[in-house]
Amino acid sequence: MSLFQEMSEAVISGSAKKVKELSEQALAQGNDPQNIINDGLIPGMNIVGARFKANEIYVPEVLISARAMHAGLNVVKPLLSAADTTNKGTVVVGTVKGDLHDIGKNLVCMMLEGAGYKVIDIGIDVAPEQFVKAVEENKPQIVGLSALLTTTMINMRNTIDLLKSYPVKVMVGGAPVTEKYAQEIGAHAYAADAASAVDRANELVAS
Amino acid sequence: MLIVGELINSTRKAISQAMEQKDKAYLQELARRQVEAGAHILDINAATSSNEIENIQWLADIVQEVVDVPICIDSPSAEAVAAGLARCQRPGMVNSISAEQERWEQMLPLIQKYGAKVVALCMQDGGMPETVDDRLEVAEKLVSGLTRAGVAADDIYLDPLIKPLGVDHNFGLQALETTRLLREKYPQVHVISGLSNISFGLPERRVINRAFLVMSVAMGMDAFILDPLDQAMMSLLAASRALAGQDEYCMDYITAVRAGLVKA
């Protein structure tokens, strides 16, 4: 098994210690930091995401794998030069105004990060204007909006309306949100759960 | 012990369909069966429908045609809660208020006007409570605020705000510890929760839900929003009450066994 394959396996099995050691070893062998991320860490998380989506593994197992991936990122990231930080794209994620729920949003952030996106988590209770500000500052390809309440879902529409003049795709999700609602409010994509958020994001950056 | 039957909830696909098709017979049957199985109050939720106000009133009307128990109006929207309460034939319940300012200001007058019982979520502006202490702090605001507003302690049902165990293995302990402390601090106030948040993200969720029910009864939780048609759950609830010293001579337990409601 190649070093990168071994690293992916260690991410999948959630062994933070092993991922850290293998990342150090890979650096010592002269591997490019960006390659370590793209060919060692992310392929592991991609498999984790697919298994999660297929209900073969569960939230705690995804969390353990994410922790392992971060153990590797912590070793490698400081060595990335500014020019190296190419990634699949940038996603700004937040829970809309009036809504304080963060668990679903946090899972989405974790899955996107694992899939190789740069994730800017701007938190909960985020006003439409704050989303706009984050878009101006970070120039993301995608904005992810989360809502858990039927009373705060409406703020997805308000946010999307404000974002219309920006070259950014909007993805929405959360317990009361449906595909139909997403279309009504002009979202570019609807993600039913954290794992499909990655698929939708991949489709959006490809389109 | 208060059991709130949770099944007539628009977030369940069968219910939103029945609501859209105005399938009165199906919904009434579900109401009747929940009460027969031991529900003291029936929760009704139309929040995911596009015409929530109209639907919550329709649900309130058709449910009260067939059962005599109070109903619990379940919505984050004060407008829908007001519409539902207006149709209650006997004092109902509101699910829910919180210490978030806007929700507090909108829901409180409704609770006062209709003399409703209320589920009070331990949550305030600025974010979800993180620690047990955060929850106790919000609970104090809720209990003192509601009491000052004339709501009887006996009508207050504190919800400790339960987070999924799958996300953090300490979240179960946190919920149990909060329950124990709330019970100790407010002996007259009730502690309530739903049973599904705890198991989000884990397999075989009903096993976790049932274990949580048993453990939280031991900590002093005395109200649940649950599926009363889940006989295993109802059996464990009856046994837990008896074990927690809440069932004199175990007669509720024995009676429920004889009625066929409790089974091993």
Short mmCIF file of N, CA and C in Angstrom, two decimals, chain A residues 35-203:
data_model
loop_
_atom_site.label_atom_id
_atom_site.label_comp_id
_atom_site.label_asym_id
_atom_site.label_seq_id
_atom_site.Cartn_x
_atom_site.Cartn_y
_atom_site.Cartn_z
N ASN A 35 -0.19 18.02 -2.13
CA ASN A 35 -0.46 16.65 -2.56
C ASN A 35 -0.86 15.76 -1.40
N ILE A 36 -0.25 16.03 -0.26
CA ILE A 36 -0.59 15.22 0.93
C ILE A 36 -2.07 15.40 1.26
N ILE A 37 -2.51 16.63 1.17
CA ILE A 37 -3.93 16.91 1.44
C ILE A 37 -4.82 16.28 0.36
N ASN A 38 -4.49 16.57 -0.89
CA ASN A 38 -5.37 16.14 -1.99
C ASN A 38 -5.35 14.64 -2.24
N ASP A 39 -4.20 14.00 -2.03
CA ASP A 39 -4.09 12.58 -2.39
C ASP A 39 -4.09 11.65 -1.18
N GLY A 40 -3.91 12.22 0.03
CA GLY A 40 -3.88 11.38 1.21
C GLY A 40 -5.10 11.58 2.10
N LEU A 41 -5.32 12.84 2.48
CA LEU A 41 -6.37 13.11 3.48
C LEU A 41 -7.77 13.15 2.87
N ILE A 42 -7.91 13.90 1.78
CA ILE A 42 -9.26 14.10 1.23
C ILE A 42 -9.87 12.81 0.66
N PRO A 43 -9.10 11.97 -0.04
CA PRO A 43 -9.73 10.73 -0.52
C PRO A 43 -10.29 9.89 0.63
N GLY A 44 -9.63 9.91 1.77
CA GLY A 44 -10.15 9.19 2.93
C GLY A 44 -11.48 9.76 3.37
N MET A 45 -11.55 11.08 3.48
CA MET A 45 -12.80 11.70 3.92
C MET A 45 -13.90 11.52 2.88
N ASN A 46 -13.52 11.46 1.62
CA ASN A 46 -14.54 11.23 0.59
C ASN A 46 -15.23 9.88 0.79
N ILE A 47 -14.44 8.89 1.14
CA ILE A 47 -15.02 7.56 1.38
C ILE A 47 -15.90 7.60 2.63
N VAL A 48 -15.41 8.31 3.65
CA VAL A 48 -16.22 8.47 4.87
C VAL A 48 -17.57 9.11 4.53
N GLY A 49 -17.52 10.16 3.69
CA GLY A 49 -18.76 10.84 3.29
C GLY A 49 -19.71 9.91 2.57
N ALA A 50 -19.17 9.11 1.68
CA ALA A 50 -20.02 8.19 0.91
C ALA A 50 -20.64 7.13 1.82
N ARG A 51 -19.85 6.63 2.75
CA ARG A 51 -20.37 5.61 3.67
C ARG A 51 -21.44 6.20 4.60
N PHE A 52 -21.22 7.45 5.00
CA PHE A 52 -22.19 8.14 5.86
C PHE A 52 -23.51 8.29 5.11
N LYS A 53 -23.38 8.67 3.87
CA LYS A 53 -24.57 8.89 3.06
C LYS A 53 -25.35 7.60 2.87
N ALA A 54 -24.62 6.50 2.78
CA ALA A 54 -25.26 5.20 2.58
C ALA A 54 -25.71 4.57 3.90
N ASN A 55 -25.64 5.35 4.99
CA ASN A 55 -26.03 4.84 6.32
C ASN A 55 -25.20 3.65 6.79
N GLU A 56 -23.98 3.54 6.26
CA GLU A 56 -23.12 2.44 6.71
C GLU A 56 -22.38 2.86 7.97
N ILE A 57 -22.12 4.15 8.09
CA ILE A 57 -21.49 4.65 9.31
C ILE A 57 -22.32 5.82 9.84
N TYR A 58 -22.05 6.23 11.06
CA TYR A 58 -22.91 7.20 11.74
C TYR A 58 -22.13 8.43 12.19
N VAL A 59 -22.90 9.43 12.63
CA VAL A 59 -22.29 10.72 12.96
C VAL A 59 -21.03 10.62 13.82
N PRO A 60 -21.04 9.85 14.91
CA PRO A 60 -19.81 9.82 15.72
C PRO A 60 -18.59 9.32 14.94
N GLU A 61 -18.81 8.39 14.04
CA GLU A 61 -17.69 7.85 13.25
C GLU A 61 -17.16 8.89 12.26
N VAL A 62 -18.08 9.71 11.73
CA VAL A 62 -17.65 10.78 10.85
C VAL A 62 -16.81 11.78 11.65
N LEU A 63 -17.25 12.04 12.88
CA LEU A 63 -16.52 13.00 13.73
C LEU A 63 -15.11 12.49 14.05
N ILE A 64 -15.01 11.21 14.28
CA ILE A 64 -13.69 10.63 14.60
C ILE A 64 -12.76 10.75 13.37
N SER A 65 -13.31 10.48 12.19
CA SER A 65 -12.51 10.60 10.97
C SER A 65 -12.11 12.05 10.72
N ALA A 66 -13.04 12.97 10.99
CA ALA A 66 -12.73 14.39 10.78
C ALA A 66 -11.60 14.81 11.72
N ARG A 67 -11.63 14.29 12.93
CA ARG A 67 -10.57 14.61 13.89
C ARG A 67 -9.23 14.08 13.37
N ALA A 68 -9.26 12.89 12.80
CA ALA A 68 -8.04 12.31 12.26
C ALA A 68 -7.52 13.14 11.09
N MET A 69 -8.45 13.57 10.23
CA MET A 69 -8.02 14.39 9.09
C MET A 69 -7.37 15.68 9.59
N HIS A 70 -7.95 16.28 10.63
CA HIS A 70 -7.39 17.52 11.16
C HIS A 70 -6.01 17.31 11.76
N ALA A 71 -5.78 16.14 12.32
CA ALA A 71 -4.45 15.84 12.87
C ALA A 71 -3.42 15.92 11.74
N GLY A 72 -3.82 15.48 10.54
CA GLY A 72 -2.92 15.57 9.38
C GLY A 72 -2.82 17.00 8.88
N LEU A 73 -3.96 17.68 8.77
CA LEU A 73 -3.96 19.06 8.29
C LEU A 73 -3.08 19.95 9.16
N ASN A 74 -3.13 19.72 10.48
CA ASN A 74 -2.34 20.54 11.40
C ASN A 74 -0.85 20.41 11.13
N VAL A 75 -0.42 19.24 10.66
CA VAL A 75 0.99 19.02 10.34
C VAL A 75 1.35 19.72 9.03
N VAL A 76 0.46 19.60 8.07
CA VAL A 76 0.79 19.98 6.70
C VAL A 76 0.50 21.45 6.39
N LYS A 77 -0.61 21.93 6.94
CA LYS A 77 -1.08 23.27 6.56
C LYS A 77 -0.07 24.40 6.77
N PRO A 78 0.65 24.40 7.91
CA PRO A 78 1.60 25.52 8.12
C PRO A 78 2.65 25.61 7.01
N LEU A 79 2.85 24.51 6.28
CA LEU A 79 3.89 24.50 5.25
C LEU A 79 3.38 24.89 3.86
N LEU A 80 2.07 25.09 3.78
CA LEU A 80 1.51 25.49 2.49
C LEU A 80 1.91 26.92 2.20
N SER A 81 2.39 27.19 1.01
CA SER A 81 2.64 28.58 0.65
C SER A 81 1.32 29.17 0.18
N ALA A 82 1.24 30.48 0.15
CA ALA A 82 -0.01 31.15 -0.23
C ALA A 82 -0.47 30.65 -1.60
N ALA A 83 0.48 30.42 -2.48
CA ALA A 83 0.13 30.00 -3.83
C ALA A 83 -0.41 28.57 -3.87
N ASP A 84 -0.07 27.81 -2.83
CA ASP A 84 -0.47 26.40 -2.79
C ASP A 84 -1.94 26.19 -2.45
N THR A 85 -2.53 27.21 -1.85
CA THR A 85 -3.85 26.98 -1.26
C THR A 85 -4.96 26.93 -2.31
N THR A 86 -4.68 26.27 -3.38
CA THR A 86 -5.76 26.01 -4.31
C THR A 86 -6.62 24.91 -3.70
N ASN A 87 -7.91 25.05 -3.82
CA ASN A 87 -8.79 24.00 -3.32
C ASN A 87 -9.98 23.93 -4.25
N LYS A 88 -10.94 23.11 -3.87
CA LYS A 88 -12.08 22.91 -4.76
C LYS A 88 -12.95 24.15 -4.87
N GLY A 89 -12.82 25.02 -3.89
CA GLY A 89 -13.66 26.22 -3.90
C GLY A 89 -13.89 26.67 -2.47
N THR A 90 -14.47 27.85 -2.36
CA THR A 90 -14.74 28.40 -1.03
C THR A 90 -16.25 28.42 -0.80
N VAL A 91 -16.65 28.02 0.40
CA VAL A 91 -18.07 28.03 0.75
C VAL A 91 -18.25 28.83 2.04
N VAL A 92 -19.15 29.79 2.00
CA VAL A 92 -19.53 30.51 3.21
C VAL A 92 -20.79 29.84 3.75
N VAL A 93 -20.78 29.46 5.03
CA VAL A 93 -21.93 28.75 5.59
C VAL A 93 -22.41 29.45 6.86
N GLY A 94 -23.73 29.56 7.00
CA GLY A 94 -24.28 30.13 8.22
C GLY A 94 -25.73 29.74 8.42
N THR A 95 -26.20 29.83 9.68
CA THR A 95 -27.62 29.66 9.99
C THR A 95 -28.29 31.03 9.91
N VAL A 96 -29.44 31.09 9.25
CA VAL A 96 -30.04 32.39 8.95
C VAL A 96 -30.55 33.12 10.18
N LYS A 97 -30.85 34.37 9.97
CA LYS A 97 -31.28 35.28 11.04
C LYS A 97 -32.45 34.72 11.85
N GLY A 98 -32.37 34.90 13.15
CA GLY A 98 -33.43 34.47 14.05
C GLY A 98 -33.31 33.02 14.46
N ASP A 99 -32.38 32.30 13.86
CA ASP A 99 -32.26 30.86 14.11
C ASP A 99 -30.92 30.56 14.77
N LEU A 100 -30.98 29.88 15.92
CA LEU A 100 -29.76 29.67 16.70
C LEU A 100 -29.22 28.25 16.57
N HIS A 101 -29.86 27.44 15.71
CA HIS A 101 -29.46 26.04 15.62
C HIS A 101 -28.16 25.86 14.85
N ASP A 102 -27.26 25.08 15.40
CA ASP A 102 -25.95 24.99 14.77
C ASP A 102 -25.49 23.57 14.45
N ILE A 103 -26.18 22.56 14.94
CA ILE A 103 -25.65 21.20 14.79
C ILE A 103 -25.61 20.76 13.33
N GLY A 104 -26.72 20.98 12.62
CA GLY A 104 -26.76 20.61 11.20
C GLY A 104 -25.73 21.39 10.40
N LYS A 105 -25.67 22.68 10.66
CA LYS A 105 -24.71 23.53 9.96
C LYS A 105 -23.27 23.05 10.22
N ASN A 106 -22.97 22.71 11.46
CA ASN A 106 -21.61 22.26 11.78
C ASN A 106 -21.26 20.97 11.04
N LEU A 107 -22.24 20.09 10.93
CA LEU A 107 -21.99 18.83 10.20
C LEU A 107 -21.71 19.13 8.72
N VAL A 108 -22.48 20.05 8.17
CA VAL A 108 -22.28 20.41 6.76
C VAL A 108 -20.88 20.99 6.57
N CYS A 109 -20.47 21.89 7.48
CA CYS A 109 -19.13 22.50 7.38
C CYS A 109 -18.06 21.41 7.40
N MET A 110 -18.25 20.46 8.31
CA MET A 110 -17.25 19.41 8.46
C MET A 110 -17.16 18.56 7.19
N MET A 111 -18.32 18.21 6.62
CA MET A 111 -18.31 17.38 5.42
C MET A 111 -17.68 18.13 4.25
N LEU A 112 -18.00 19.41 4.12
CA LEU A 112 -17.45 20.19 3.01
C LEU A 112 -15.94 20.32 3.14
N GLU A 113 -15.50 20.54 4.37
CA GLU A 113 -14.07 20.67 4.61
C GLU A 113 -13.36 19.36 4.25
N GLY A 114 -14.00 18.27 4.67
CA GLY A 114 -13.43 16.96 4.38
C GLY A 114 -13.34 16.68 2.89
N ALA A 115 -14.26 17.31 2.14
CA ALA A 115 -14.28 17.09 0.69
C ALA A 115 -13.32 18.03 -0.03
N GLY A 116 -12.62 18.86 0.72
CA GLY A 116 -11.60 19.70 0.10
C GLY A 116 -11.99 21.15 -0.12
N TYR A 117 -13.12 21.55 0.40
CA TYR A 117 -13.51 22.95 0.26
C TYR A 117 -12.90 23.79 1.38
N LYS A 118 -12.67 25.06 1.06
CA LYS A 118 -12.32 26.01 2.11
C LYS A 118 -13.65 26.50 2.67
N VAL A 119 -13.88 26.28 3.96
CA VAL A 119 -15.17 26.60 4.55
C VAL A 119 -15.05 27.80 5.49
N ILE A 120 -15.88 28.81 5.24
CA ILE A 120 -15.94 29.96 6.15
C ILE A 120 -17.26 29.85 6.91
N ASP A 121 -17.17 29.45 8.17
CA ASP A 121 -18.37 29.28 8.99
C ASP A 121 -18.66 30.61 9.69
N ILE A 122 -19.76 31.27 9.28
CA ILE A 122 -20.02 32.58 9.89
C ILE A 122 -21.07 32.49 10.99
N GLY A 123 -21.36 31.26 11.44
CA GLY A 123 -22.11 31.11 12.68
C GLY A 123 -23.62 31.08 12.54
N ILE A 124 -24.30 31.44 13.63
CA ILE A 124 -25.76 31.36 13.71
C ILE A 124 -26.35 32.77 13.69
N ASP A 125 -27.68 32.83 13.50
CA ASP A 125 -28.40 34.11 13.59
C ASP A 125 -27.74 35.15 12.67
N VAL A 126 -27.46 34.74 11.45
CA VAL A 126 -26.72 35.60 10.52
C VAL A 126 -27.70 36.39 9.64
N ALA A 127 -27.65 37.70 9.75
CA ALA A 127 -28.54 38.57 8.97
C ALA A 127 -28.12 38.54 7.49
N PRO A 128 -29.10 38.78 6.60
CA PRO A 128 -28.79 38.79 5.17
C PRO A 128 -27.59 39.70 4.84
N GLU A 129 -27.52 40.85 5.49
CA GLU A 129 -26.43 41.80 5.23
C GLU A 129 -25.08 41.19 5.62
N GLN A 130 -25.09 40.37 6.68
CA GLN A 130 -23.84 39.74 7.11
C GLN A 130 -23.37 38.70 6.10
N PHE A 131 -24.35 38.00 5.49
CA PHE A 131 -23.98 37.06 4.43
C PHE A 131 -23.33 37.82 3.28
N VAL A 132 -23.92 38.95 2.93
CA VAL A 132 -23.38 39.75 1.83
C VAL A 132 -21.95 40.18 2.16
N LYS A 133 -21.75 40.63 3.38
CA LYS A 133 -20.43 41.09 3.80
C LYS A 133 -19.41 39.95 3.68
N ALA A 134 -19.82 38.76 4.13
CA ALA A 134 -18.92 37.61 4.07
C ALA A 134 -18.62 37.23 2.61
N VAL A 135 -19.60 37.41 1.73
CA VAL A 135 -19.38 37.12 0.31
C VAL A 135 -18.39 38.11 -0.28
N GLU A 136 -18.56 39.37 0.08
CA GLU A 136 -17.64 40.39 -0.44
C GLU A 136 -16.22 40.14 0.05
N GLU A 137 -16.10 39.74 1.29
CA GLU A 137 -14.76 39.55 1.87
C GLU A 137 -14.07 38.27 1.37
N ASN A 138 -14.84 37.21 1.18
CA ASN A 138 -14.23 35.90 0.90
C ASN A 138 -14.36 35.41 -0.53
N LYS A 139 -15.20 36.10 -1.30
CA LYS A 139 -15.41 35.72 -2.70
C LYS A 139 -15.64 34.22 -2.88
N PRO A 140 -16.62 33.66 -2.18
CA PRO A 140 -16.86 32.22 -2.31
C PRO A 140 -17.57 31.89 -3.61
N GLN A 141 -17.52 30.60 -3.99
CA GLN A 141 -18.31 30.14 -5.14
C GLN A 141 -19.73 29.82 -4.68
N ILE A 142 -19.81 29.40 -3.39
CA ILE A 142 -21.10 28.93 -2.87
C ILE A 142 -21.37 29.54 -1.49
N VAL A 143 -22.67 29.83 -1.25
CA VAL A 143 -23.11 30.20 0.09
C VAL A 143 -24.10 29.13 0.55
N GLY A 144 -23.90 28.60 1.75
CA GLY A 144 -24.81 27.59 2.30
C GLY A 144 -25.65 28.21 3.41
N LEU A 145 -26.99 28.10 3.28
CA LEU A 145 -27.89 28.65 4.28
C LEU A 145 -28.58 27.52 5.03
N SER A 146 -28.58 27.62 6.36
CA SER A 146 -29.23 26.60 7.18
C SER A 146 -30.36 27.24 7.97
N ALA A 147 -31.46 26.49 8.17
CA ALA A 147 -32.56 26.93 9.05
C ALA A 147 -33.25 25.70 9.61
N LEU A 148 -33.60 25.75 10.88
CA LEU A 148 -34.30 24.61 11.47
C LEU A 148 -35.76 24.92 11.78
N LEU A 149 -36.13 26.19 11.66
CA LEU A 149 -37.48 26.57 12.05
C LEU A 149 -38.29 27.07 10.86
N THR A 150 -39.60 26.76 10.90
CA THR A 150 -40.46 27.25 9.83
C THR A 150 -40.56 28.77 9.87
N THR A 151 -40.33 29.35 11.04
CA THR A 151 -40.43 30.82 11.16
C THR A 151 -39.17 31.52 10.68
N THR A 152 -38.06 30.81 10.59
CA THR A 152 -36.83 31.48 10.16
C THR A 152 -36.47 31.17 8.71
N MET A 153 -37.13 30.14 8.16
CA MET A 153 -36.91 29.77 6.76
C MET A 153 -37.06 30.96 5.83
N ILE A 154 -38.01 31.82 6.17
CA ILE A 154 -38.29 33.00 5.35
C ILE A 154 -37.04 33.86 5.16
N ASN A 155 -36.14 33.82 6.15
CA ASN A 155 -34.92 34.62 6.03
C ASN A 155 -33.95 34.05 5.01
N MET A 156 -34.19 32.82 4.59
CA MET A 156 -33.41 32.28 3.47
C MET A 156 -33.77 33.07 2.21
N ARG A 157 -35.06 33.29 2.04
CA ARG A 157 -35.51 34.04 0.86
C ARG A 157 -34.90 35.44 0.87
N ASN A 158 -34.98 36.10 2.04
CA ASN A 158 -34.44 37.46 2.15
C ASN A 158 -32.94 37.49 1.83
N THR A 159 -32.24 36.47 2.29
CA THR A 159 -30.80 36.42 2.05
C THR A 159 -30.51 36.20 0.56
N ILE A 160 -31.26 35.27 -0.03
CA ILE A 160 -31.06 34.99 -1.45
C ILE A 160 -31.35 36.23 -2.29
N ASP A 161 -32.40 36.95 -1.93
CA ASP A 161 -32.74 38.18 -2.67
C ASP A 161 -31.57 39.16 -2.66
N LEU A 162 -30.94 39.30 -1.49
CA LEU A 162 -29.81 40.24 -1.39
C LEU A 162 -28.57 39.74 -2.14
N LEU A 163 -28.45 38.42 -2.26
CA LEU A 163 -27.24 37.86 -2.89
C LEU A 163 -27.35 37.78 -4.41
N LYS A 164 -28.53 38.11 -4.93
CA LYS A 164 -28.77 37.93 -6.36
C LYS A 164 -27.78 38.66 -7.25
N SER A 165 -27.30 39.81 -6.79
CA SER A 165 -26.40 40.59 -7.64
C SER A 165 -24.95 40.14 -7.51
N TYR A 166 -24.71 39.05 -6.75
CA TYR A 166 -23.34 38.57 -6.60
C TYR A 166 -23.15 37.26 -7.38
N PRO A 167 -21.94 37.05 -7.90
CA PRO A 167 -21.70 35.83 -8.69
C PRO A 167 -21.47 34.64 -7.77
N VAL A 168 -22.52 34.22 -7.08
CA VAL A 168 -22.37 33.16 -6.10
C VAL A 168 -23.60 32.26 -6.15
N LYS A 169 -23.37 30.94 -5.95
CA LYS A 169 -24.49 30.00 -5.95
C LYS A 169 -24.94 29.78 -4.50
N VAL A 170 -26.25 29.64 -4.32
CA VAL A 170 -26.77 29.45 -2.97
C VAL A 170 -27.36 28.05 -2.79
N MET A 171 -26.92 27.42 -1.72
CA MET A 171 -27.41 26.07 -1.39
C MET A 171 -28.13 26.18 -0.04
N VAL A 172 -29.30 25.53 0.07
CA VAL A 172 -30.05 25.62 1.33
C VAL A 172 -30.34 24.23 1.89
N GLY A 173 -30.58 24.19 3.20
CA GLY A 173 -30.93 22.93 3.85
C GLY A 173 -31.38 23.17 5.27
N GLY A 174 -31.90 22.11 5.90
CA GLY A 174 -32.42 22.21 7.27
C GLY A 174 -33.73 21.46 7.34
N ALA A 175 -34.10 21.01 8.55
CA ALA A 175 -35.24 20.10 8.71
C ALA A 175 -36.53 20.52 7.97
N PRO A 176 -36.97 21.77 8.06
CA PRO A 176 -38.26 22.09 7.43
C PRO A 176 -38.13 22.44 5.95
N VAL A 177 -36.91 22.53 5.45
CA VAL A 177 -36.69 22.97 4.07
C VAL A 177 -36.89 21.79 3.11
N THR A 178 -37.56 22.06 2.00
CA THR A 178 -37.78 21.03 1.00
C THR A 178 -37.24 21.50 -0.35
N GLU A 179 -37.12 20.55 -1.27
CA GLU A 179 -36.69 20.86 -2.63
C GLU A 179 -37.61 21.93 -3.24
N LYS A 180 -38.89 21.75 -3.00
CA LYS A 180 -39.89 22.65 -3.56
C LYS A 180 -39.69 24.07 -3.02
N TYR A 181 -39.49 24.14 -1.71
CA TYR A 181 -39.29 25.45 -1.09
C TYR A 181 -38.01 26.10 -1.62
N ALA A 182 -36.97 25.28 -1.76
CA ALA A 182 -35.70 25.80 -2.26
C ALA A 182 -35.88 26.44 -3.64
N GLN A 183 -36.68 25.79 -4.47
CA GLN A 183 -36.93 26.32 -5.81
C GLN A 183 -37.72 27.62 -5.74
N GLU A 184 -38.75 27.61 -4.88
CA GLU A 184 -39.60 28.80 -4.73
C GLU A 184 -38.80 30.05 -4.39
N ILE A 185 -37.82 29.87 -3.50
CA ILE A 185 -37.09 31.05 -3.03
C ILE A 185 -35.87 31.36 -3.90
N GLY A 186 -35.68 30.58 -4.95
CA GLY A 186 -34.61 30.89 -5.89
C GLY A 186 -33.24 30.38 -5.50
N ALA A 187 -33.20 29.33 -4.65
CA ALA A 187 -31.90 28.73 -4.32
C ALA A 187 -31.41 27.93 -5.52
N HIS A 188 -30.08 27.81 -5.63
CA HIS A 188 -29.53 27.03 -6.75
C HIS A 188 -29.49 25.54 -6.44
N ALA A 189 -29.53 25.19 -5.15
CA ALA A 189 -29.49 23.78 -4.79
C ALA A 189 -30.10 23.56 -3.41
N TYR A 190 -30.64 22.35 -3.23
CA TYR A 190 -31.19 21.94 -1.94
C TYR A 190 -30.44 20.69 -1.49
N ALA A 191 -29.93 20.70 -0.27
CA ALA A 191 -29.24 19.53 0.27
C ALA A 191 -30.07 18.95 1.41
N ALA A 192 -30.45 17.68 1.27
CA ALA A 192 -31.31 17.06 2.27
C ALA A 192 -30.57 16.72 3.56
N ASP A 193 -29.26 16.53 3.47
CA ASP A 193 -28.48 16.22 4.66
C ASP A 193 -27.02 16.61 4.42
N ALA A 194 -26.19 16.41 5.45
CA ALA A 194 -24.81 16.90 5.39
C ALA A 194 -24.02 16.22 4.27
N ALA A 195 -24.28 14.93 4.06
CA ALA A 195 -23.52 14.22 3.03
C ALA A 195 -23.91 14.70 1.64
N SER A 196 -25.21 14.93 1.42
CA SER A 196 -25.59 15.39 0.07
C SER A 196 -25.18 16.84 -0.15
N ALA A 197 -24.89 17.57 0.91
CA ALA A 197 -24.41 18.95 0.73
C ALA A 197 -23.13 18.94 -0.11
N VAL A 198 -22.30 17.92 0.11
CA VAL A 198 -21.05 17.83 -0.66
C VAL A 198 -21.36 17.57 -2.13
N ASP A 199 -22.28 16.64 -2.39
CA ASP A 199 -22.65 16.34 -3.78
C ASP A 199 -23.19 17.59 -4.48
N ARG A 200 -24.09 18.29 -3.77
CA ARG A 200 -24.68 19.49 -4.38
C ARG A 200 -23.60 20.54 -4.64
N ALA A 201 -22.67 20.68 -3.67
CA ALA A 201 -21.60 21.67 -3.85
C ALA A 201 -20.75 21.30 -5.06
N ASN A 202 -20.42 20.02 -5.20
CA ASN A 202 -19.64 19.56 -6.35
C ASN A 202 -20.35 19.89 -7.66
N GLU A 203 -21.66 19.67 -7.68
CA GLU A 203 -22.44 19.98 -8.89
C GLU A 203 -22.41 21.48 -9.17
#
